[in-house]
Short mmCIF file of C-alpha atoms (C1' of nucleotides) in Angstrom, two decimals:
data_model
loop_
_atom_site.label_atom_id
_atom_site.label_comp_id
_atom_site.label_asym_id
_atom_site.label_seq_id
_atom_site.Cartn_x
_atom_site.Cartn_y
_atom_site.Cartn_z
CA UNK A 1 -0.48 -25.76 14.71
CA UNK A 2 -4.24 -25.91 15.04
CA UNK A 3 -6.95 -24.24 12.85
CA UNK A 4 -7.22 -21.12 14.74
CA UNK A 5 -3.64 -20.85 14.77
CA UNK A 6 -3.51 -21.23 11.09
CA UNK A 7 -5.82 -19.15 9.84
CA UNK A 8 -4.24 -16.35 12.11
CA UNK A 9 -1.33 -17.04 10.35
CA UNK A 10 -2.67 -17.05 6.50
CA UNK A 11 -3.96 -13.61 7.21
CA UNK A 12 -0.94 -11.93 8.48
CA UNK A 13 0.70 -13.29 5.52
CA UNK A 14 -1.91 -12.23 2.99
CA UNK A 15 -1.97 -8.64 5.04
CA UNK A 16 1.15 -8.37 3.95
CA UNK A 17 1.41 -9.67 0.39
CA UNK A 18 -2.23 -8.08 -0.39
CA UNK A 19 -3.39 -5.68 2.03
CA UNK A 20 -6.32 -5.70 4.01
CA UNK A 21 -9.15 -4.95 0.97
CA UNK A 22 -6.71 -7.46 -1.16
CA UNK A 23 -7.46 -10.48 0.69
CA UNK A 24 -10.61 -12.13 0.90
CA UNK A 25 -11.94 -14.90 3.26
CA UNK A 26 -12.01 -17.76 0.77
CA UNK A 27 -8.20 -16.92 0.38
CA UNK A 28 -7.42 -17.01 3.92
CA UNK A 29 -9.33 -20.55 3.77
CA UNK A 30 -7.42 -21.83 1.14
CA UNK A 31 -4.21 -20.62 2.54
CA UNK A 32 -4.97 -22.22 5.78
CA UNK A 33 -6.52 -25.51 4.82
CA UNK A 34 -9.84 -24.49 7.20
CA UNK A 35 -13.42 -24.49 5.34
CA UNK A 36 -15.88 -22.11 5.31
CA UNK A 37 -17.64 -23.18 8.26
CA UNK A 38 -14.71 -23.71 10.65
CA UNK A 39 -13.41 -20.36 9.91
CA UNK A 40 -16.60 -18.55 10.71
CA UNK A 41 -16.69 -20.78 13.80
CA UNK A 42 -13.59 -19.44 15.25
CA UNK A 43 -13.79 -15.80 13.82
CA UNK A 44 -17.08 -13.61 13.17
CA UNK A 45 -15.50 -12.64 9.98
CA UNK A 46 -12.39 -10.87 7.76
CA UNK A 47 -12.63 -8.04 10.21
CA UNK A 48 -12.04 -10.12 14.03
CA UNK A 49 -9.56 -12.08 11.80
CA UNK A 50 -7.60 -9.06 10.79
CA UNK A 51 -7.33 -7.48 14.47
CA UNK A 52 -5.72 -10.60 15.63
CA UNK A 53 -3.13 -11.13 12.73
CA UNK A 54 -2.40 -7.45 13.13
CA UNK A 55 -1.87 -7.46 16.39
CA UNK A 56 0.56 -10.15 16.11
CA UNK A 57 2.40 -8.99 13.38
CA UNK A 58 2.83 -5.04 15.37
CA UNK A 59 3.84 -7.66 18.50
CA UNK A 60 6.29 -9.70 16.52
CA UNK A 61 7.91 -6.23 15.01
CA UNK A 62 8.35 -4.56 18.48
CA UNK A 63 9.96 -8.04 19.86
CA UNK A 64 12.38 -7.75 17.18
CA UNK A 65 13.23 -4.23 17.29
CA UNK A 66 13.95 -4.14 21.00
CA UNK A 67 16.34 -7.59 21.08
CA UNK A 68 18.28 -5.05 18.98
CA UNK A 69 17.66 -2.20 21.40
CA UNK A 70 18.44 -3.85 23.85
CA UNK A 71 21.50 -5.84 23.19
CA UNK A 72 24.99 -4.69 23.71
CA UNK A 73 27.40 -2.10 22.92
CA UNK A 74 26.84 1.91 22.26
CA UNK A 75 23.99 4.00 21.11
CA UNK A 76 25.53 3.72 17.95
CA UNK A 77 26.27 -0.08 17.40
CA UNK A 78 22.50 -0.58 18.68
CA UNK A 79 21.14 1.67 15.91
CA UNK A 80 23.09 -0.11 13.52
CA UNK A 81 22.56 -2.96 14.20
CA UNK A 82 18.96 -2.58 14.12
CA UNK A 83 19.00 -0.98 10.77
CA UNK A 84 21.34 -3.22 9.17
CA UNK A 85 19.34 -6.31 10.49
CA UNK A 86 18.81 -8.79 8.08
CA UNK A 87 15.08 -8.18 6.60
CA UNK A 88 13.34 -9.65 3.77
CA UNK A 89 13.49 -6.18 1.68
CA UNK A 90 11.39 -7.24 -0.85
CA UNK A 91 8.25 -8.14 1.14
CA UNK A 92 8.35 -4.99 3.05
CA UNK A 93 7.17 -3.85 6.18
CA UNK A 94 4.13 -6.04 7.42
CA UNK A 95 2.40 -3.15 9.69
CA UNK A 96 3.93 0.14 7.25
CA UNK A 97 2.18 -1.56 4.48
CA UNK A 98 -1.15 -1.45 6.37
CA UNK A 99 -0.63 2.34 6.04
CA UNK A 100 -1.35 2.27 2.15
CA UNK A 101 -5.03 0.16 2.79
CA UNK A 102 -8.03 2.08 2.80
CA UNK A 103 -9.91 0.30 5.37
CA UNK A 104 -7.36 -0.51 7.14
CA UNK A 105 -7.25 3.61 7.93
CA UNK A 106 -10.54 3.69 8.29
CA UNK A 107 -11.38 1.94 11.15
CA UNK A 108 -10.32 2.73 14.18
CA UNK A 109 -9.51 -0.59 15.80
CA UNK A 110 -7.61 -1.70 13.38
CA UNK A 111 -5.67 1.36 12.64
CA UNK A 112 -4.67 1.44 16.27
CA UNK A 113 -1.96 -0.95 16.33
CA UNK A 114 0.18 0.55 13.49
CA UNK A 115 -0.20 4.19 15.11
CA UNK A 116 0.93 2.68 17.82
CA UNK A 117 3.57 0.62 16.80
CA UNK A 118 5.79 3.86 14.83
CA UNK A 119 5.25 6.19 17.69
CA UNK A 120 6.88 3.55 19.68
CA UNK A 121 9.62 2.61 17.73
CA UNK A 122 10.48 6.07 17.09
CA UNK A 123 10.31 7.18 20.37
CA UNK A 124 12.61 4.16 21.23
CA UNK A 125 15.39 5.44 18.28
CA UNK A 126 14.89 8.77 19.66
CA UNK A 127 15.60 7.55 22.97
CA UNK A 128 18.86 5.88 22.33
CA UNK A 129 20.16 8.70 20.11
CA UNK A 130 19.67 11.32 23.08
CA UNK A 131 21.43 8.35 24.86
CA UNK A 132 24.12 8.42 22.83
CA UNK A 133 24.73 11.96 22.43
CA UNK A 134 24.53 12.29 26.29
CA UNK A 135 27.55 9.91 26.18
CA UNK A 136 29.06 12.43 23.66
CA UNK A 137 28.38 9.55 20.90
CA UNK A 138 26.59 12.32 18.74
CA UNK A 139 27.48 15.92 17.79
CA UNK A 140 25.62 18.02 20.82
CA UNK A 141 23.79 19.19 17.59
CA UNK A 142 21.60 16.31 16.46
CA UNK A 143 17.85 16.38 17.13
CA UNK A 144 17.01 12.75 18.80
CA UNK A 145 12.98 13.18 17.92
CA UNK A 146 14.12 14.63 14.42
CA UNK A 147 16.65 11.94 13.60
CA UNK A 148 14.67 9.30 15.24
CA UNK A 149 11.56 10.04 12.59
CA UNK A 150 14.09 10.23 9.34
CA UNK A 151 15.30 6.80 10.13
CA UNK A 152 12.32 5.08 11.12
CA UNK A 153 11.47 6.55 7.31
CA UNK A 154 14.53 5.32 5.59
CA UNK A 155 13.71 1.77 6.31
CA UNK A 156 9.64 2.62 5.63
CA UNK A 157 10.99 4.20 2.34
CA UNK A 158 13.74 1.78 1.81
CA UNK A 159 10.93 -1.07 1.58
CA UNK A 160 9.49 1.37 -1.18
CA UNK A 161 11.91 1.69 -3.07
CA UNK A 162 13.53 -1.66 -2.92
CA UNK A 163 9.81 -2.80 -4.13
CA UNK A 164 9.88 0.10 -7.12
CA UNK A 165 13.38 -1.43 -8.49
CA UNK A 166 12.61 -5.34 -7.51
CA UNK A 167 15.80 -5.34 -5.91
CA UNK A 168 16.80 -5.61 -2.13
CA UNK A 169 19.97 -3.80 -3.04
CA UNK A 170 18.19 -0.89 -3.09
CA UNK A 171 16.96 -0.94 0.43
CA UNK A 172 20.70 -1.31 1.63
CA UNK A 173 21.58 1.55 -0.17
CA UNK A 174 19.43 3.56 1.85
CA UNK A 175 20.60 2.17 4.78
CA UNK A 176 24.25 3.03 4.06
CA UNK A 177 23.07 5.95 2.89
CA UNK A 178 21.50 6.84 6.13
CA UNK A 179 24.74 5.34 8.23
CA UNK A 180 27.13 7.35 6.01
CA UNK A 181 25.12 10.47 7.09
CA UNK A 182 24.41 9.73 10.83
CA UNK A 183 28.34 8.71 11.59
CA UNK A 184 28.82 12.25 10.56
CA UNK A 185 27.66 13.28 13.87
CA UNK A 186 29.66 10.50 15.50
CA UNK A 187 32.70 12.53 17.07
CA UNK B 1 -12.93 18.52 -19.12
CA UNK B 2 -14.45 15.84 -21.59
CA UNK B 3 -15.41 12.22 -21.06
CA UNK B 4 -12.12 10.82 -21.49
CA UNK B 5 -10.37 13.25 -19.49
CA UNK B 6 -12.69 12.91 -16.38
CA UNK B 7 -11.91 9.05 -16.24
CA UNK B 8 -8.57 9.22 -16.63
CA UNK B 9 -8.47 12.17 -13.81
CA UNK B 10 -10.91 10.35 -11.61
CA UNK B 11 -9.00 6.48 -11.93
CA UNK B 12 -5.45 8.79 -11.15
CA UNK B 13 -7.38 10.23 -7.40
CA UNK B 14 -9.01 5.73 -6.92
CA UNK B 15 -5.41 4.90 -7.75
CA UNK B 16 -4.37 7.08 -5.41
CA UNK B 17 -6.84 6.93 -2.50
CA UNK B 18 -6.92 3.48 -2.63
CA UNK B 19 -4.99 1.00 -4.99
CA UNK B 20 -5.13 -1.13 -8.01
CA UNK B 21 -7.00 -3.85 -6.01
CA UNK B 22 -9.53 -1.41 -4.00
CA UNK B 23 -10.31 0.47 -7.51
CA UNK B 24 -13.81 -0.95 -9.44
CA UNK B 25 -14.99 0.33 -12.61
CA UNK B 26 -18.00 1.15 -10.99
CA UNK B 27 -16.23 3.28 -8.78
CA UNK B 28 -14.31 4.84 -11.17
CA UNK B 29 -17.58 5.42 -13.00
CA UNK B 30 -19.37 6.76 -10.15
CA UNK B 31 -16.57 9.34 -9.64
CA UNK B 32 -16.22 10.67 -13.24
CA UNK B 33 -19.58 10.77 -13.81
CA UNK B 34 -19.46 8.38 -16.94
CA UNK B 35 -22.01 5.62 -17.90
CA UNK B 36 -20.68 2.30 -18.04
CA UNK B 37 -20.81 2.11 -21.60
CA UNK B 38 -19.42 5.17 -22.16
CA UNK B 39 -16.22 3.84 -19.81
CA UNK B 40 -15.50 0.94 -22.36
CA UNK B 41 -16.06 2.82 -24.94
CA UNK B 42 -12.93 5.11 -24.35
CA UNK B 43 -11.01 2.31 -22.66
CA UNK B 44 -11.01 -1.44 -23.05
CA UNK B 45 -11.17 -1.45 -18.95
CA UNK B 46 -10.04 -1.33 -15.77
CA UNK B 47 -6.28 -2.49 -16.59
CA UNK B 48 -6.02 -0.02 -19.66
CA UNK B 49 -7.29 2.93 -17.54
CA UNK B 50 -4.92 2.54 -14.53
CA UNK B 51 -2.20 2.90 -17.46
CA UNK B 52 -3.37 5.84 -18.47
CA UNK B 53 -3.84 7.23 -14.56
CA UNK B 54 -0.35 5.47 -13.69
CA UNK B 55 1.64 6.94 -16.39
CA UNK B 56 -0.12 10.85 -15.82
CA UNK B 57 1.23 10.38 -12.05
CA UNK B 58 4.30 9.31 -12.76
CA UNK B 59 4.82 12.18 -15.09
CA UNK B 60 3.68 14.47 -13.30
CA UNK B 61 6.11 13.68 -10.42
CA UNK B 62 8.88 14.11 -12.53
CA UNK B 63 7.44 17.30 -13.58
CA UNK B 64 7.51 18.99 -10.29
CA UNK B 65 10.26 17.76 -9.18
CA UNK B 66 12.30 18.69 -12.09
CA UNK B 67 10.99 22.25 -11.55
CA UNK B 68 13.37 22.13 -8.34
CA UNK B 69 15.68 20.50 -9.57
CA UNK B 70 16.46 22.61 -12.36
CA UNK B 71 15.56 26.29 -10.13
CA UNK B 72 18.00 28.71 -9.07
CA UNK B 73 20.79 28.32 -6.03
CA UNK B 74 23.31 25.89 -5.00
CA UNK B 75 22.98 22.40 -4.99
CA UNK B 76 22.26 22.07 -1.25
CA UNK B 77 19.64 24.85 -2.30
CA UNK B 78 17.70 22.91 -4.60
CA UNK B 79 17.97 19.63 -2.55
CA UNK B 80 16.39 21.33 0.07
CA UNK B 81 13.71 23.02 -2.12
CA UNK B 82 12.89 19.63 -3.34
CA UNK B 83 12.49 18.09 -0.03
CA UNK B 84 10.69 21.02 1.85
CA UNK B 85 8.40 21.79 -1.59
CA UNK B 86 4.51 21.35 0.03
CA UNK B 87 3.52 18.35 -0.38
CA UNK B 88 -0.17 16.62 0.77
CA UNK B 89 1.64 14.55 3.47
CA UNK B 90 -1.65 12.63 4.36
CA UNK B 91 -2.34 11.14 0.95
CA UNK B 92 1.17 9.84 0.43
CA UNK B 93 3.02 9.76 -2.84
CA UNK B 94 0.50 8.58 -5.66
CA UNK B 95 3.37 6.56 -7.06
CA UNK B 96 5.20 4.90 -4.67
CA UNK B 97 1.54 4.04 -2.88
CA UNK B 98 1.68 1.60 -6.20
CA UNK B 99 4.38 -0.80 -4.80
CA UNK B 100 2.00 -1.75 -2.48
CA UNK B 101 -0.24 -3.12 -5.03
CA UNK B 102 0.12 -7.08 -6.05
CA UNK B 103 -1.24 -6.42 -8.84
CA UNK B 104 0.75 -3.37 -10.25
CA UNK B 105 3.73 -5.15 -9.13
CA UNK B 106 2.79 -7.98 -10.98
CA UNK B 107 1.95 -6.62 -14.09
CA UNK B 108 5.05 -5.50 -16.27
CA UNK B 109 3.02 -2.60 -17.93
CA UNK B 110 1.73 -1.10 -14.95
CA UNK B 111 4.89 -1.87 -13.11
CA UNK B 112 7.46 -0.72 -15.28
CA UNK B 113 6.38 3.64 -14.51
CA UNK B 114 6.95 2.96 -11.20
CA UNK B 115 10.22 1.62 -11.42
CA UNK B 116 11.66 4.31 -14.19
CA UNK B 117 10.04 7.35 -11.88
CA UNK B 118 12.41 6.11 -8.70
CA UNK B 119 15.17 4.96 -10.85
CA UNK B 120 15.13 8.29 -12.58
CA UNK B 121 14.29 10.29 -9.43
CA UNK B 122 17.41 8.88 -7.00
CA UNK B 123 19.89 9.36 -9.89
CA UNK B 124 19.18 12.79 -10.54
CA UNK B 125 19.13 13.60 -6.84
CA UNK B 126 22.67 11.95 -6.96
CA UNK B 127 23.75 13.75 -9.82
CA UNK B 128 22.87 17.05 -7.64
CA UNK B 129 25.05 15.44 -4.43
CA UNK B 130 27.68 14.70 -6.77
CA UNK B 131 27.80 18.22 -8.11
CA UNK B 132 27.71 19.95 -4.87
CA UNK B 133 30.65 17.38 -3.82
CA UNK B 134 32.55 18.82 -6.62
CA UNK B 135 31.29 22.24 -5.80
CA UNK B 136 32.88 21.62 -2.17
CA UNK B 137 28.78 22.15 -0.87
CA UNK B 138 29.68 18.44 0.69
CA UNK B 139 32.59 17.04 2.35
CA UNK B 140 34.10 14.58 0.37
CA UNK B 141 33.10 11.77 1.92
CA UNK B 142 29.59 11.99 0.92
CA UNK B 143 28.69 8.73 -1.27
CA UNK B 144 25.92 10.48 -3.89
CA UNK B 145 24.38 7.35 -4.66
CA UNK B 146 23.89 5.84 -1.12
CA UNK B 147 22.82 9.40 -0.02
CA UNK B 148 20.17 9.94 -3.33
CA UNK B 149 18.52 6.67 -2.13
CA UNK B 150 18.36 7.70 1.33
CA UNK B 151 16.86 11.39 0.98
CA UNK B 152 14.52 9.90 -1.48
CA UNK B 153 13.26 7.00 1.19
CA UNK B 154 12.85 9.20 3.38
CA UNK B 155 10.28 11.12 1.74
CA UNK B 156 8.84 7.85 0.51
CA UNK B 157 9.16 6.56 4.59
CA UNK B 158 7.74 10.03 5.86
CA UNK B 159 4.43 9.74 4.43
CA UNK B 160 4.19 6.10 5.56
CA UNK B 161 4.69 7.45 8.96
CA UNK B 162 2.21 10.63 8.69
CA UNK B 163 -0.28 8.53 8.12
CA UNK B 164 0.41 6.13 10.88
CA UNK B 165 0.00 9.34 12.89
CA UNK B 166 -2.56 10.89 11.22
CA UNK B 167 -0.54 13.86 10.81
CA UNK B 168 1.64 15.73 8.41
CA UNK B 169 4.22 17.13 11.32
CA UNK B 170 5.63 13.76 10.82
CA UNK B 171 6.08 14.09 7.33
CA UNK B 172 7.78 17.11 8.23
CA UNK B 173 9.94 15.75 10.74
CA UNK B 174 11.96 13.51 9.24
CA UNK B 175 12.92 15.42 6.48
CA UNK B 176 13.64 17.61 8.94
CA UNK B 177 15.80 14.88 10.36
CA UNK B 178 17.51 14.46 7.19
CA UNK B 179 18.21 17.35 6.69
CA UNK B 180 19.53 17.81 9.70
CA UNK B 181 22.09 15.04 9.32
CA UNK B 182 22.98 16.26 5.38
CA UNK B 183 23.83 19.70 6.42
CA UNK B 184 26.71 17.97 8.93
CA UNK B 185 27.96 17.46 5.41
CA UNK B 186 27.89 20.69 4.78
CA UNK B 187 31.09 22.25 4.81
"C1'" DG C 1 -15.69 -27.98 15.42
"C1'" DT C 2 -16.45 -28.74 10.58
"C1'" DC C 3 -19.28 -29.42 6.41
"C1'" DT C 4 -22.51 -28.12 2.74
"C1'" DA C 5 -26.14 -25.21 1.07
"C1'" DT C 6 -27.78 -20.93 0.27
"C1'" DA C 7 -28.08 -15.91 -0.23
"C1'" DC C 8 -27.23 -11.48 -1.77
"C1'" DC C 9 -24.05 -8.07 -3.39
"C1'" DT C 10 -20.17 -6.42 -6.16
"C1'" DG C 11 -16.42 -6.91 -9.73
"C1'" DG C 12 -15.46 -6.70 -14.28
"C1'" DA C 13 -16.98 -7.08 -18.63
"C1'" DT C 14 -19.85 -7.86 -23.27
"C1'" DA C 15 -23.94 -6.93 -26.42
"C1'" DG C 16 -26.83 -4.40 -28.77
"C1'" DA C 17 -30.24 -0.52 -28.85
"C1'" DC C 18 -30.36 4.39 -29.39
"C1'" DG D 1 -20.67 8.19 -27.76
"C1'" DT D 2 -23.87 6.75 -24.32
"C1'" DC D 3 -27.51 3.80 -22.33
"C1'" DT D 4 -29.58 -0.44 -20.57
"C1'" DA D 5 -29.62 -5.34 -20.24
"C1'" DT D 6 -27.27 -9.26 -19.23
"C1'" DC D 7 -23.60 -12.41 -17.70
"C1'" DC D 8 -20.63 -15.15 -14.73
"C1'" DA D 9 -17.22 -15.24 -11.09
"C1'" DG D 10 -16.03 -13.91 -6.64
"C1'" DG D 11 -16.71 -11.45 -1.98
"C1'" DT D 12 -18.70 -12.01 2.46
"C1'" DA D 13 -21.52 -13.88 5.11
"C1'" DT D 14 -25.64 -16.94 7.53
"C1'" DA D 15 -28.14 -21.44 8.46
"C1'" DG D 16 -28.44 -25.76 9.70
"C1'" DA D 17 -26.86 -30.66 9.27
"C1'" DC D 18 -23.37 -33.74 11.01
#
DNA sequence: GTCTATACCTGGATAGAC
DNA sequence: GTCTATCCAGGTATAGAC
């Protein structure tokens, strides 16, 4: 992996464990073994640096989410399997956590990519669940957009909570939680 | 509102707008309108003061929520109370925004509000499912627990997403989806 | 490309005067 | 109780040598 490489790297993972205004450059030069003047030399600063590790990390989440998409088997096994995907609960979500930083909010550019990337993924979950009740999967009753949103939140929420109780238990529950409720609309 | 009162009020809104990490005492004195010496005088600093702020929030959560908890109607009737009550979408939950935080999380004292305010939250929630279950509100089927932690990560996922969007319909949708998918329940 | 030096600001706090 | 002075580390960069 070369420098530029690196350092891309040690700031997606400090976005995530710190947030945007909890990571500084010296730690992203520590993290990534680069000095001062080599990280300035292939970045103009914290910001540039931020754009491309967020980018990647809002890339690498779509990626994921649609090899479960797009696998096989019903609306149904699709969804589940995407929700009950092994994830590193405790860490949370690299691009919801961006949500909670000021300046990440703040500026346009980088705020972009996270809009982006839940109005996609919803509108993916949506899309399968009017799949699936077009198949006569769901109860004619269930609201794809609606449904979409609440489980897109579980898993946000799950992350939360799973955080709150330092337990990764937690974050199944809501899954199941979620699953027990949705495969009431299964017929 | 006294000296001590304004800090404590004005750390609670930093906490809130924008972390443990993104909150300086000079901020904090900028906002309450307190000297710096008059800030150490009432607290030993910045640690001592996000108690104080953490442990108002967290109260005051259970507060309100309690308040629709403990209201009039069915147990499907205060669930839904609870989870349509107005609520600032856009600034997200001033307590869960804390698990974000390395440095809440890392600290037991600052941690440990966070944790009791879910813990106690998603077990009284279950103790309503569990009653309405009995009540016949619920099909039988309905696991309280699984279902508690759901409802309440999708609140805590709902603001994630509203502020992806920038907007509170979001919010609104997916309790709207879960609700949706808990009144299938409904017998 | 990478290093070291330098700069200026802020974070977080203590000390002592009033 | 509140104010000002002071302190040292760290944040975030720029400049220029190698």
């Amino acid at each position: 992996m070369d420098t530029r490489e690196r350092l891309i790297e040690s700031t997606r993972e400090l976005l995530w464990e710190r947030g945007y205004v909890g990571t500084s450059p010296k730690a992203i030069q520590e993290r990534s073994g680069a000095g001062q003047g080599s990280m300035y030399h292939h970045f103009h600063g914290k910001l540039e640096l931020a754009l491309a590790a967020i980018g990647r990390s809002a890339g690498e989440l779509r990626d994921r989410a649609e090899a479960e998409f797009a696998g096989p088997g019903t609306a149904v096994e699709r969804i589940t399997a995407y929700l009950r995907r092994e994830r590193d609960a405790l860490k949370g979500c690299p691009v919801g956590r961006l949500t909670q930083d000021p300046e990440v909010m703040a500026d346009p550019e980088l705020r972009r990519p996270v809009e982006e990337t839940f109005a996609w993924l919803t509108d993916r979950l949506a899309g399968l669940l009017a799949e699936g009740r077009a198949n006569g999967e769901f109860a004619a009753g269930l609201d794809p957009a609606a449904t979409a949103t609440a489980l897109v939140a579980v898993l946000q929420g799950g992350y939360v909570l799973a955080r709150a109780a330092d337990s990764a238990a937690v974050y199944a529950r809501a899954v199941d939680g979620a699953l027990g409720l949705l495969t009431a609309h299964v017929r």
